[in-house]
Amino acid sequence: MSDVVLRLSGLEKVYNRGLESEVAVLKGADLALAKGEVVALVAPSGAGKSTLLHMAGLLDTPDAGEVEIGGAVMSGLGDRRRTIARRRDVGFVYQFHHLLPEFTALENIVLPQLAAGVARRAAEARAMELLDEVGIAPRAAHRPSAMSGGEQQRVAFCRALANAPRLLLADEPTGNLDPATSDQVFKALTGLVRGTGLAALIATHNLDLAARMDRTVRLEDGRVVAGA
C-alpha cells in the first residue's frame, strides 16, 4: 500500500477567466505528501498558497488536474461526496483559531466528533487525550475568551485532528502569535502530527519554522518547486 497521502497532479486555477482581469494562479502544480511527513509551503503573499491549500482540502475545485487523497481521485465527485471526504480525511488550521466562543475548549473538540457520529463519552475522551498531548488539559473547561492566543491555537489543532484525518492543512497557523508563543505552538503541532502519522502541509512565512520541517516547497509562477 502506498504511503502517499496527498497527490496533486497538474493543478491549474484561473480566476476571472475570459475577462481582462484574468489571473492564472496555479499553472500545473504537482506535489506529493507521504504519511508522517511535515512539509512547509512558502511563497510571497498572493502567490497562491491559500488556493493550493483549498484545492488540496477539497474546498475548491481546480480548472484542470487531479487531487488524490489516500489514493482516491477526488475529481468528479458530487458536493455531498466531497463534503464527506473532506470531513473524514482532512483537518484544517488557520491563522485565526475560529473556535466557537460560547463553548469550552473541550466542547470545541467534541462537536466535530459528534457531527461524525462519535458517541459523546468517546468524543470527550478523545478531546481530553488531545488536550493533554498539547499540554493544556487543565484548560479544558475554559472558553476561548479565557485562554491565551497560543492556547486557543492549540485547541484549534486538537479540533482539526479530532476525527483522525489522513491530512492536515495549515495556513499560517502561527502568523498571529509572538515568536516565543509561535515556537510553543509549532512544537505542539508537530508533536501531534508525529504522534498520529498523518501528512501535514503547512503554509508559512516563517522561514525559521519552515527549516524545522521535513522539507520545504515553494510556489513559483504557479508551480511547486523544491525549497532551498
PDB file of C-alpha atoms in Angstrom:
ATOM      1  CA  MET A   1       0.000   0.000   0.000  1.00  0.00           C
ATOM      2  CA  SER A   2       1.367   3.419  -0.920  1.00  0.00           C
ATOM      3  CA  ASP A   3       2.462   5.825   1.815  1.00  0.00           C
ATOM      4  CA  VAL A   4       1.387   8.806  -0.325  1.00  0.00           C
ATOM      5  CA  VAL A   5      -1.464  10.581   1.461  1.00  0.00           C
ATOM      6  CA  LEU A   6      -1.856  13.582  -0.846  1.00  0.00           C
ATOM      7  CA  ARG A   7      -1.025  13.809  -4.516  1.00  0.00           C
ATOM      8  CA  LEU A   8      -1.639  16.936  -6.580  1.00  0.00           C
ATOM      9  CA  SER A   9      -1.122  16.472 -10.313  1.00  0.00           C
ATOM     10  CA  GLY A  10      -1.086  19.302 -12.827  1.00  0.00           C
ATOM     11  CA  LEU A  11      -3.382  21.623 -10.888  1.00  0.00           C
ATOM     12  CA  GLU A  12      -4.489  24.720 -12.761  1.00  0.00           C
ATOM     13  CA  LYS A  13      -6.649  27.550 -11.479  1.00  0.00           C
ATOM     14  CA  VAL A  14      -7.613  30.754 -13.263  1.00  0.00           C
ATOM     15  CA  TYR A  15      -9.696  33.496 -11.687  1.00  0.00           C
ATOM     16  CA  ASN A  16     -11.847  35.840 -13.788  1.00  0.00           C
ATOM     17  CA  ARG A  17     -11.402  33.531 -16.760  1.00  0.00           C
ATOM     18  CA  GLY A  18     -12.122  35.256 -20.038  1.00  0.00           C
ATOM     19  CA  LEU A  19     -12.065  38.721 -18.526  1.00  0.00           C
ATOM     20  CA  GLU A  20      -9.474  41.435 -18.924  1.00  0.00           C
ATOM     21  CA  SER A  21      -8.561  40.909 -15.254  1.00  0.00           C
ATOM     22  CA  GLU A  22      -7.926  37.153 -15.719  1.00  0.00           C
ATOM     23  CA  VAL A  23      -5.321  35.811 -13.270  1.00  0.00           C
ATOM     24  CA  ALA A  24      -3.716  32.372 -13.604  1.00  0.00           C
ATOM     25  CA  VAL A  25      -2.778  31.367 -10.043  1.00  0.00           C
ATOM     26  CA  LEU A  26      -1.861  27.706 -10.496  1.00  0.00           C
ATOM     27  CA  LYS A  27      -0.208  26.579 -13.738  1.00  0.00           C
ATOM     28  CA  GLY A  28       0.344  22.858 -13.433  1.00  0.00           C
ATOM     29  CA  ALA A  29       1.190  22.434  -9.747  1.00  0.00           C
ATOM     30  CA  ASP A  30       2.411  18.986  -8.674  1.00  0.00           C
ATOM     31  CA  LEU A  31       3.020  17.816  -5.109  1.00  0.00           C
ATOM     32  CA  ALA A  32       3.040  14.564  -3.140  1.00  0.00           C
ATOM     33  CA  LEU A  33       2.991  14.176   0.643  1.00  0.00           C
ATOM     34  CA  ALA A  34       3.772  10.923   2.426  1.00  0.00           C
ATOM     35  CA  LYS A  35       2.376   9.594   5.672  1.00  0.00           C
ATOM     36  CA  GLY A  36       4.130  11.159   8.673  1.00  0.00           C
ATOM     37  CA  GLU A  37       5.681  13.948   6.603  1.00  0.00           C
ATOM     38  CA  VAL A  38       5.547  17.625   7.621  1.00  0.00           C
ATOM     39  CA  VAL A  39       6.101  19.909   4.625  1.00  0.00           C
ATOM     40  CA  ALA A  40       6.428  23.693   4.637  1.00  0.00           C
ATOM     41  CA  LEU A  41       4.841  25.660   1.800  1.00  0.00           C
ATOM     42  CA  VAL A  42       6.382  29.100   1.324  1.00  0.00           C
ATOM     43  CA  ALA A  43       5.664  31.842  -1.187  1.00  0.00           C
ATOM     44  CA  PRO A  44       5.038  35.588  -1.237  1.00  0.00           C
ATOM     45  CA  SER A  45       1.554  36.860  -0.441  1.00  0.00           C
ATOM     46  CA  GLY A  46      -0.719  36.483  -3.441  1.00  0.00           C
ATOM     47  CA  ALA A  47       1.316  33.676  -4.996  1.00  0.00           C
ATOM     48  CA  GLY A  48      -1.424  31.093  -4.486  1.00  0.00           C
ATOM     49  CA  LYS A  49      -0.642  29.308  -1.201  1.00  0.00           C
ATOM     50  CA  SER A  50      -4.209  29.523   0.067  1.00  0.00           C
ATOM     51  CA  THR A  51      -5.564  28.493  -3.338  1.00  0.00           C
ATOM     52  CA  LEU A  52      -3.353  25.401  -3.322  1.00  0.00           C
ATOM     53  CA  LEU A  53      -4.480  24.510   0.208  1.00  0.00           C
ATOM     54  CA  HIS A  54      -8.134  24.949  -0.745  1.00  0.00           C
ATOM     55  CA  MET A  55      -7.668  22.597  -3.702  1.00  0.00           C
ATOM     56  CA  ALA A  56      -5.856  20.030  -1.563  1.00  0.00           C
ATOM     57  CA  GLY A  57      -8.561  20.242   1.091  1.00  0.00           C
ATOM     58  CA  LEU A  58     -11.471  19.923  -1.356  1.00  0.00           C
ATOM     59  CA  LEU A  59     -12.786  23.385  -0.523  1.00  0.00           C
ATOM     60  CA  ASP A  60     -12.404  24.403  -4.157  1.00  0.00           C
ATOM     61  CA  THR A  61     -12.006  22.579  -7.452  1.00  0.00           C
ATOM     62  CA  PRO A  62      -9.186  23.064  -9.975  1.00  0.00           C
ATOM     63  CA  ASP A  63      -9.828  24.030 -13.590  1.00  0.00           C
ATOM     64  CA  ALA A  64      -7.555  21.152 -14.574  1.00  0.00           C
ATOM     65  CA  GLY A  65      -5.517  18.466 -12.847  1.00  0.00           C
ATOM     66  CA  GLU A  66      -6.208  15.881 -10.167  1.00  0.00           C
ATOM     67  CA  VAL A  67      -6.351  15.754  -6.379  1.00  0.00           C
ATOM     68  CA  GLU A  68      -5.862  12.343  -4.770  1.00  0.00           C
ATOM     69  CA  ILE A  69      -6.211  11.663  -1.059  1.00  0.00           C
ATOM     70  CA  GLY A  70      -5.246   8.233   0.168  1.00  0.00           C
ATOM     71  CA  GLY A  71      -5.087   7.035  -3.432  1.00  0.00           C
ATOM     72  CA  ALA A  72      -8.674   8.053  -4.204  1.00  0.00           C
ATOM     73  CA  VAL A  73      -9.205  10.538  -7.038  1.00  0.00           C
ATOM     74  CA  MET A  74     -11.451  13.381  -5.901  1.00  0.00           C
ATOM     75  CA  SER A  75     -12.318  14.917  -9.272  1.00  0.00           C
ATOM     76  CA  GLY A  76     -15.796  14.176 -10.491  1.00  0.00           C
ATOM     77  CA  LEU A  77     -17.254  13.703  -7.020  1.00  0.00           C
ATOM     78  CA  GLY A  78     -20.508  15.489  -6.262  1.00  0.00           C
ATOM     79  CA  ASP A  79     -20.744  18.072  -3.491  1.00  0.00           C
ATOM     80  CA  ARG A  80     -22.056  15.579  -0.935  1.00  0.00           C
ATOM     81  CA  ARG A  81     -19.288  13.041  -1.517  1.00  0.00           C
ATOM     82  CA  ARG A  82     -16.648  15.784  -1.488  1.00  0.00           C
ATOM     83  CA  THR A  83     -18.014  17.017   1.836  1.00  0.00           C
ATOM     84  CA  ILE A  84     -17.893  13.506   3.283  1.00  0.00           C
ATOM     85  CA  ALA A  85     -14.316  13.012   2.048  1.00  0.00           C
ATOM     86  CA  ARG A  86     -13.274  16.391   3.454  1.00  0.00           C
ATOM     87  CA  ARG A  87     -14.775  15.689   6.878  1.00  0.00           C
ATOM     88  CA  ARG A  88     -13.282  12.209   7.001  1.00  0.00           C
ATOM     89  CA  ASP A  89      -9.817  12.809   5.580  1.00  0.00           C
ATOM     90  CA  VAL A  90      -8.817  16.453   6.066  1.00  0.00           C
ATOM     91  CA  GLY A  91      -8.176  18.688   9.069  1.00  0.00           C
ATOM     92  CA  PHE A  92      -7.760  22.455   8.695  1.00  0.00           C
ATOM     93  CA  VAL A  93      -5.977  25.036  10.843  1.00  0.00           C
ATOM     94  CA  TYR A  94      -5.957  28.733  10.002  1.00  0.00           C
ATOM     95  CA  GLN A  95      -4.073  31.801  11.233  1.00  0.00           C
ATOM     96  CA  PHE A  96      -7.014  32.663  13.469  1.00  0.00           C
ATOM     97  CA  HIS A  97      -8.385  29.858  15.612  1.00  0.00           C
ATOM     98  CA  HIS A  98     -12.101  30.261  14.702  1.00  0.00           C
ATOM     99  CA  LEU A  99     -13.164  28.498  17.885  1.00  0.00           C
ATOM    100  CA  LEU A 100     -16.830  28.746  18.847  1.00  0.00           C
ATOM    101  CA  PRO A 101     -16.787  31.349  21.649  1.00  0.00           C
ATOM    102  CA  GLU A 102     -19.795  30.032  23.554  1.00  0.00           C
ATOM    103  CA  PHE A 103     -18.255  26.571  24.010  1.00  0.00           C
ATOM    104  CA  THR A 104     -15.360  25.371  26.152  1.00  0.00           C
ATOM    105  CA  ALA A 105     -12.094  24.047  24.768  1.00  0.00           C
ATOM    106  CA  LEU A 106     -13.324  20.504  25.361  1.00  0.00           C
ATOM    107  CA  GLU A 107     -16.648  21.158  23.657  1.00  0.00           C
ATOM    108  CA  ASN A 108     -14.979  22.728  20.617  1.00  0.00           C
ATOM    109  CA  ILE A 109     -13.115  19.455  20.088  1.00  0.00           C
ATOM    110  CA  VAL A 110     -16.103  17.249  20.892  1.00  0.00           C
ATOM    111  CA  LEU A 111     -18.523  18.911  18.458  1.00  0.00           C
ATOM    112  CA  PRO A 112     -16.915  17.790  15.162  1.00  0.00           C
ATOM    113  CA  GLN A 113     -16.763  14.261  16.531  1.00  0.00           C
ATOM    114  CA  LEU A 114     -20.455  14.284  17.391  1.00  0.00           C
ATOM    115  CA  ALA A 115     -21.179  15.520  13.855  1.00  0.00           C
ATOM    116  CA  ALA A 116     -19.256  12.482  12.579  1.00  0.00           C
ATOM    117  CA  GLY A 117     -21.387  10.127  14.662  1.00  0.00           C
ATOM    118  CA  VAL A 118     -18.992   9.501  17.569  1.00  0.00           C
ATOM    119  CA  ALA A 119     -20.636   8.820  20.941  1.00  0.00           C
ATOM    120  CA  ARG A 120     -20.286  11.706  23.399  1.00  0.00           C
ATOM    121  CA  ARG A 121     -18.298   9.769  26.001  1.00  0.00           C
ATOM    122  CA  ALA A 122     -15.786   8.592  23.404  1.00  0.00           C
ATOM    123  CA  ALA A 123     -15.600  12.090  21.901  1.00  0.00           C
ATOM    124  CA  GLU A 124     -14.858  13.630  25.291  1.00  0.00           C
ATOM    125  CA  ALA A 125     -12.182  11.042  25.983  1.00  0.00           C
ATOM    126  CA  ARG A 126     -10.567  11.746  22.614  1.00  0.00           C
ATOM    127  CA  ALA A 127     -10.723  15.516  23.259  1.00  0.00           C
ATOM    128  CA  MET A 128      -9.043  15.186  26.647  1.00  0.00           C
ATOM    129  CA  GLU A 129      -6.356  12.953  25.175  1.00  0.00           C
ATOM    130  CA  LEU A 130      -5.551  15.567  22.526  1.00  0.00           C
ATOM    131  CA  LEU A 131      -5.579  18.455  25.011  1.00  0.00           C
ATOM    132  CA  ASP A 132      -3.198  16.512  27.218  1.00  0.00           C
ATOM    133  CA  GLU A 133      -0.850  15.873  24.280  1.00  0.00           C
ATOM    134  CA  VAL A 134      -0.517  19.621  23.645  1.00  0.00           C
ATOM    135  CA  GLY A 135      -0.132  20.397  27.350  1.00  0.00           C
ATOM    136  CA  ILE A 136      -3.370  22.262  28.080  1.00  0.00           C
ATOM    137  CA  ALA A 137      -5.655  19.619  29.569  1.00  0.00           C
ATOM    138  CA  PRO A 138      -6.181  21.840  32.660  1.00  0.00           C
ATOM    139  CA  ARG A 139      -7.802  24.421  30.347  1.00  0.00           C
ATOM    140  CA  ALA A 140     -10.449  22.012  29.064  1.00  0.00           C
ATOM    141  CA  ALA A 141     -13.342  23.762  30.814  1.00  0.00           C
ATOM    142  CA  HIS A 142     -12.302  27.271  29.726  1.00  0.00           C
ATOM    143  CA  ARG A 143     -13.942  29.177  26.912  1.00  0.00           C
ATOM    144  CA  PRO A 144     -11.706  30.748  24.255  1.00  0.00           C
ATOM    145  CA  SER A 145     -12.031  34.237  25.781  1.00  0.00           C
ATOM    146  CA  ALA A 146     -10.357  32.956  28.948  1.00  0.00           C
ATOM    147  CA  MET A 147      -7.394  31.468  27.077  1.00  0.00           C
ATOM    148  CA  SER A 148      -4.221  32.934  25.609  1.00  0.00           C
ATOM    149  CA  GLY A 149      -3.659  33.103  21.859  1.00  0.00           C
ATOM    150  CA  GLY A 150      -1.283  30.168  21.980  1.00  0.00           C
ATOM    151  CA  GLU A 151      -3.736  28.091  23.994  1.00  0.00           C
ATOM    152  CA  GLN A 152      -6.552  28.917  21.580  1.00  0.00           C
ATOM    153  CA  GLN A 153      -4.456  27.828  18.615  1.00  0.00           C
ATOM    154  CA  ARG A 154      -3.532  24.570  20.318  1.00  0.00           C
ATOM    155  CA  VAL A 155      -7.237  23.881  20.834  1.00  0.00           C
ATOM    156  CA  ALA A 156      -7.728  24.584  17.129  1.00  0.00           C
ATOM    157  CA  PHE A 157      -5.068  21.966  16.313  1.00  0.00           C
ATOM    158  CA  CYS A 158      -6.835  19.444  18.536  1.00  0.00           C
ATOM    159  CA  ARG A 159     -10.154  20.192  16.860  1.00  0.00           C
ATOM    160  CA  ALA A 160      -8.585  19.712  13.420  1.00  0.00           C
ATOM    161  CA  LEU A 161      -7.288  16.288  14.451  1.00  0.00           C
ATOM    162  CA  ALA A 162     -10.329  15.200  16.461  1.00  0.00           C
ATOM    163  CA  ASN A 163     -11.670  12.897  13.754  1.00  0.00           C
ATOM    164  CA  ALA A 164      -8.250  11.393  12.950  1.00  0.00           C
ATOM    165  CA  PRO A 165      -7.837  12.736   9.387  1.00  0.00           C
ATOM    166  CA  ARG A 166      -5.205  11.485   6.980  1.00  0.00           C
ATOM    167  CA  LEU A 167      -4.121  15.017   6.065  1.00  0.00           C
ATOM    168  CA  LEU A 168      -3.603  18.258   7.978  1.00  0.00           C
ATOM    169  CA  LEU A 169      -3.574  21.567   6.099  1.00  0.00           C
ATOM    170  CA  ALA A 170      -2.478  24.683   7.962  1.00  0.00           C
ATOM    171  CA  ASP A 171      -2.489  28.244   6.607  1.00  0.00           C
ATOM    172  CA  GLU A 172      -0.079  30.467   8.580  1.00  0.00           C
ATOM    173  CA  PRO A 173      -1.010  28.717  11.856  1.00  0.00           C
ATOM    174  CA  THR A 174       1.480  30.748  13.921  1.00  0.00           C
ATOM    175  CA  GLY A 175       1.232  34.002  11.953  1.00  0.00           C
ATOM    176  CA  ASN A 176      -0.811  35.773  14.617  1.00  0.00           C
ATOM    177  CA  LEU A 177       1.490  34.877  17.519  1.00  0.00           C
ATOM    178  CA  ASP A 178       4.635  36.365  19.045  1.00  0.00           C
ATOM    179  CA  PRO A 179       7.900  34.442  18.407  1.00  0.00           C
ATOM    180  CA  ALA A 180       8.014  32.628  21.764  1.00  0.00           C
ATOM    181  CA  THR A 181       4.376  31.548  21.593  1.00  0.00           C
ATOM    182  CA  SER A 182       4.797  30.650  17.925  1.00  0.00           C
ATOM    183  CA  ASP A 183       7.601  28.282  18.866  1.00  0.00           C
ATOM    184  CA  GLN A 184       5.494  26.617  21.586  1.00  0.00           C
ATOM    185  CA  VAL A 185       2.532  26.206  19.246  1.00  0.00           C
ATOM    186  CA  PHE A 186       4.713  24.839  16.456  1.00  0.00           C
ATOM    187  CA  LYS A 187       6.168  22.221  18.806  1.00  0.00           C
ATOM    188  CA  ALA A 188       2.649  21.233  19.844  1.00  0.00           C
ATOM    189  CA  LEU A 189       1.551  20.962  16.234  1.00  0.00           C
ATOM    190  CA  THR A 190       4.484  18.858  15.076  1.00  0.00           C
ATOM    191  CA  GLY A 191       4.154  16.679  18.169  1.00  0.00           C
ATOM    192  CA  LEU A 192       0.555  15.899  17.264  1.00  0.00           C
ATOM    193  CA  VAL A 193       1.470  15.204  13.650  1.00  0.00           C
ATOM    194  CA  ARG A 194       4.369  12.913  14.536  1.00  0.00           C
ATOM    195  CA  GLY A 195       2.215  11.098  17.071  1.00  0.00           C
ATOM    196  CA  THR A 196      -0.579  10.359  14.623  1.00  0.00           C
ATOM    197  CA  GLY A 197       1.444   9.697  11.473  1.00  0.00           C
ATOM    198  CA  LEU A 198      -0.685  11.865   9.227  1.00  0.00           C
ATOM    199  CA  ALA A 199       0.710  14.075   6.468  1.00  0.00           C
ATOM    200  CA  ALA A 200       0.847  17.824   7.023  1.00  0.00           C
ATOM    201  CA  LEU A 201       1.225  20.740   4.611  1.00  0.00           C
ATOM    202  CA  ILE A 202       1.887  23.997   6.447  1.00  0.00           C
ATOM    203  CA  ALA A 203       1.894  27.342   4.650  1.00  0.00           C
ATOM    204  CA  THR A 204       4.118  29.805   6.476  1.00  0.00           C
ATOM    205  CA  HIS A 205       6.121  32.989   6.036  1.00  0.00           C
ATOM    206  CA  ASN A 206       8.339  31.975   8.950  1.00  0.00           C
ATOM    207  CA  LEU A 207      11.491  30.574   7.344  1.00  0.00           C
ATOM    208  CA  ASP A 208      12.912  29.510  10.718  1.00  0.00           C
ATOM    209  CA  LEU A 209       9.883  27.281  11.326  1.00  0.00           C
ATOM    210  CA  ALA A 210       9.979  26.046   7.729  1.00  0.00           C
ATOM    211  CA  ALA A 211      13.585  24.938   8.210  1.00  0.00           C
ATOM    212  CA  ARG A 212      12.483  22.697  11.092  1.00  0.00           C
ATOM    213  CA  MET A 213      10.055  20.721   8.936  1.00  0.00           C
ATOM    214  CA  ASP A 214      10.947  17.659   6.894  1.00  0.00           C
ATOM    215  CA  ARG A 215      11.245  19.670   3.694  1.00  0.00           C
ATOM    216  CA  THR A 216      10.208  22.960   2.140  1.00  0.00           C
ATOM    217  CA  VAL A 217       8.470  23.564  -1.167  1.00  0.00           C
ATOM    218  CA  ARG A 218       7.844  26.907  -2.845  1.00  0.00           C
ATOM    219  CA  LEU A 219       5.234  28.227  -5.214  1.00  0.00           C
ATOM    220  CA  GLU A 220       6.864  29.924  -8.184  1.00  0.00           C
ATOM    221  CA  ASP A 221       4.887  31.142 -11.182  1.00  0.00           C
ATOM    222  CA  GLY A 222       2.007  28.806 -10.352  1.00  0.00           C
ATOM    223  CA  ARG A 223       4.124  25.684  -9.913  1.00  0.00           C
ATOM    224  CA  VAL A 224       5.502  23.856  -6.883  1.00  0.00           C
ATOM    225  CA  VAL A 225       9.297  23.656  -6.731  1.00  0.00           C
ATOM    226  CA  ALA A 226      11.696  22.294  -4.151  1.00  0.00           C
ATOM    227  CA  GLY A 227      12.688  24.751  -1.471  1.00  0.00           C
ATOM    228  CA  ALA A 228      16.186  25.986  -0.784  1.00  0.00           C
TER     229      ALA A 228
END
